[in-house]
GROMACS .gro file of N, CA and C in nm:
model
  135
    1MET      N    1   2.462  10.388   3.743
    1MET     CA    2   2.466  10.300   3.664
    1MET      C    3   2.400  10.321   3.571
    2VAL      N    4   2.467  10.366   3.484
    2VAL     CA    5   2.343  10.334   3.302
    2VAL      C    6   2.308  10.277   3.285
    3ASN      N    7   2.173  10.294   3.227
    3ASN     CA    8   2.065  10.231   3.186
    3ASN      C    9   2.103  10.229   2.948
    4LEU      N   10   2.162  10.143   2.969
    4LEU     CA   11   2.238  10.171   2.832
    4LEU      C   12   2.109  10.113   2.768
    5ARG      N   13   2.012   9.975   2.771
    5ARG     CA   14   1.916   9.925   2.719
    5ARG      C   15   1.806  10.084   2.628
    6SER      N   16   1.782  10.284   2.706
    6SER     CA   17   1.719  10.301   2.675
    6SER      C   18   1.784  10.380   2.605
    7HIS      N   19   1.892  10.356   2.476
    7HIS     CA   20   2.015  10.440   2.432
    7HIS      C   21   2.016  10.338   2.259
    8THR      N   22   1.970  10.227   2.251
    8THR     CA   23   2.047  10.126   2.224
    8THR      C   24   1.899  10.163   2.098
    9THR      N   25   1.932  10.130   1.956
    9THR     CA   26   1.832  10.173   1.877
    9THR      C   27   1.890   9.968   1.787
   10ARG      N   28   1.792   9.955   1.690
   10ARG     CA   29   1.761   9.773   1.692
   10ARG      C   30   1.721   9.862   1.515
   11LEU      N   31   1.900   9.786   1.435
   11LEU     CA   32   1.857   9.829   1.278
   11LEU      C   33   1.839   9.695   1.257
   12GLY      N   34   1.774   9.721   1.086
   12GLY     CA   35   1.788   9.551   0.992
   12GLY      C   36   1.805   9.604   0.887
   13VAL      N   37   1.906   9.505   0.884
   13VAL     CA   38   1.908   9.548   0.727
   13VAL      C   39   1.937   9.345   0.616
   14LEU      N   40   1.844   9.403   0.535
   14LEU     CA   41   1.783   9.334   0.469
   14LEU      C   42   1.894   9.284   0.336
   15ASP      N   43   1.952   9.165   0.240
   15ASP     CA   44   2.001   9.152   0.160
   15ASP      C   45   1.910   9.062   0.013
   16ILE      N   46   1.915   9.131  -0.048
   16ILE     CA   47   1.868   9.045  -0.162
   16ILE      C   48   1.880   9.053  -0.258
   17GLY      N   49   1.888   8.905  -0.272
   17GLY     CA   50   2.018   8.821  -0.390
   17GLY      C   51   1.962   8.816  -0.510
   18SER      N   52   1.963   8.702  -0.547
   18SER     CA   53   1.897   8.684  -0.688
   18SER      C   54   1.887   8.536  -0.671
   19ASN      N   55   1.959   8.473  -0.612
   19ASN     CA   56   1.867   8.325  -0.573
   19ASN      C   57   1.846   8.321  -0.357
   20THR      N   58   1.892   8.428  -0.305
   20THR     CA   59   1.918   8.407  -0.170
   20THR      C   60   1.818   8.545  -0.130
   21ILE      N   61   1.725   8.525   0.043
   21ILE     CA   62   1.784   8.681   0.124
   21ILE      C   63   1.786   8.622   0.206
   22HIS      N   64   1.859   8.771   0.331
   22HIS     CA   65   1.938   8.754   0.407
   22HIS      C   66   1.854   8.881   0.517
   23MET      N   67   1.857   8.839   0.619
   23MET     CA   68   1.827   8.963   0.716
   23MET      C   69   1.870   8.936   0.805
   24LEU      N   70   1.933   9.068   0.803
   24LEU     CA   71   2.006   9.085   1.011
   24LEU      C   72   2.016   9.177   1.094
   25ILE      N   73   1.970   9.135   1.168
   25ILE     CA   74   1.894   9.229   1.256
   25ILE      C   75   2.039   9.262   1.396
   26VAL      N   76   2.006   9.376   1.481
   26VAL     CA   77   2.172   9.456   1.497
   26VAL      C   78   2.086   9.570   1.647
   27ASP      N   79   2.174   9.529   1.745
   27ASP     CA   80   2.073   9.552   1.882
   27ASP      C   81   2.252   9.733   1.837
   28ALA      N   82   2.192   9.838   1.800
   28ALA     CA   83   2.399   9.962   1.804
   28ALA      C   84   2.382  10.024   1.893
   29ALA      N   85   2.433  10.105   2.004
   29ALA     CA   86   2.366  10.185   2.071
   29ALA      C   87   2.536  10.241   2.086
   30PRO      N   88   2.537  10.356   2.095
   30PRO     CA   89   2.670  10.449   2.097
   30PRO      C   90   2.811  10.475   2.160
   31ALA      N   91   2.906  10.447   2.110
   31ALA     CA   92   2.996  10.395   2.129
   31ALA      C   93   3.087  10.217   2.157
   32LEU      N   94   2.929  10.167   2.144
   32LEU     CA   95   2.946   9.962   2.128
   32LEU      C   96   2.996   9.938   2.055
   33ALA      N   97   3.052   9.823   2.011
   33ALA     CA   98   3.043   9.698   1.886
   33ALA      C   99   2.866   9.711   1.855
   34LEU      N  100   2.921   9.713   1.737
   34LEU     CA  101   2.783   9.612   1.752
   34LEU      C  102   2.729   9.489   1.720
   35THR      N  103   2.626   9.426   1.788
   35THR     CA  104   2.544   9.315   1.854
   35THR      C  105   2.433   9.213   1.719
   36PRO      N  106   2.526   9.087   1.674
   36PRO     CA  107   2.367   9.062   1.554
   36PRO      C  108   2.315   9.026   1.672
   37ARG      N  109   2.130   9.032   1.665
   37ARG     CA  110   2.060   8.850   1.713
   37ARG      C  111   2.048   8.774   1.686
   38PRO      N  112   2.067   8.668   1.732
   38PRO     CA  113   2.015   8.530   1.676
   38PRO      C  114   1.894   8.583   1.637
   39ALA      N  115   1.839   8.482   1.526
   39ALA     CA  116   1.746   8.486   1.431
   39ALA      C  117   1.706   8.321   1.379
   40PRO      N  118   1.654   8.284   1.348
   40PRO     CA  119   1.647   8.188   1.303
   40PRO      C  120   1.627   8.142   1.165
   41ASN      N  121   1.660   8.058   1.092
   41ASN     CA  122   1.775   8.026   0.942
   41ASN      C  123   1.569   7.936   0.909
   42PRO      N  124   1.517   7.982   0.832
   42PRO     CA  125   1.419   7.897   0.771
   42PRO      C  126   1.464   7.840   0.623
   43GLN      N  127   1.414   7.755   0.625
   43GLN     CA  128   1.480   7.619   0.495
   43GLN      C  129   1.340   7.679   0.414
   44CYS      N  130   1.427   7.671   0.293
   44CYS     CA  131   1.310   7.716   0.136
   44CYS      C  132   1.286   7.545   0.094
   45ALA      N  133   1.222   7.533   0.084
   45ALA     CA  134   1.201   7.401  -0.024
   45ALA      C  135   1.130   7.373  -0.155
   0.00000   0.00000   0.00000
């Protein structure tokens, strides 16, 4: 069995808009679909 965990890369994308900021974290591996990681969504008051 191949350990795909050793061949994955964690990517982060930060989208800064005029009113919002979004961050997406993705685990990527060759020849596999991107799998977004669940992240907390803090609300700014």
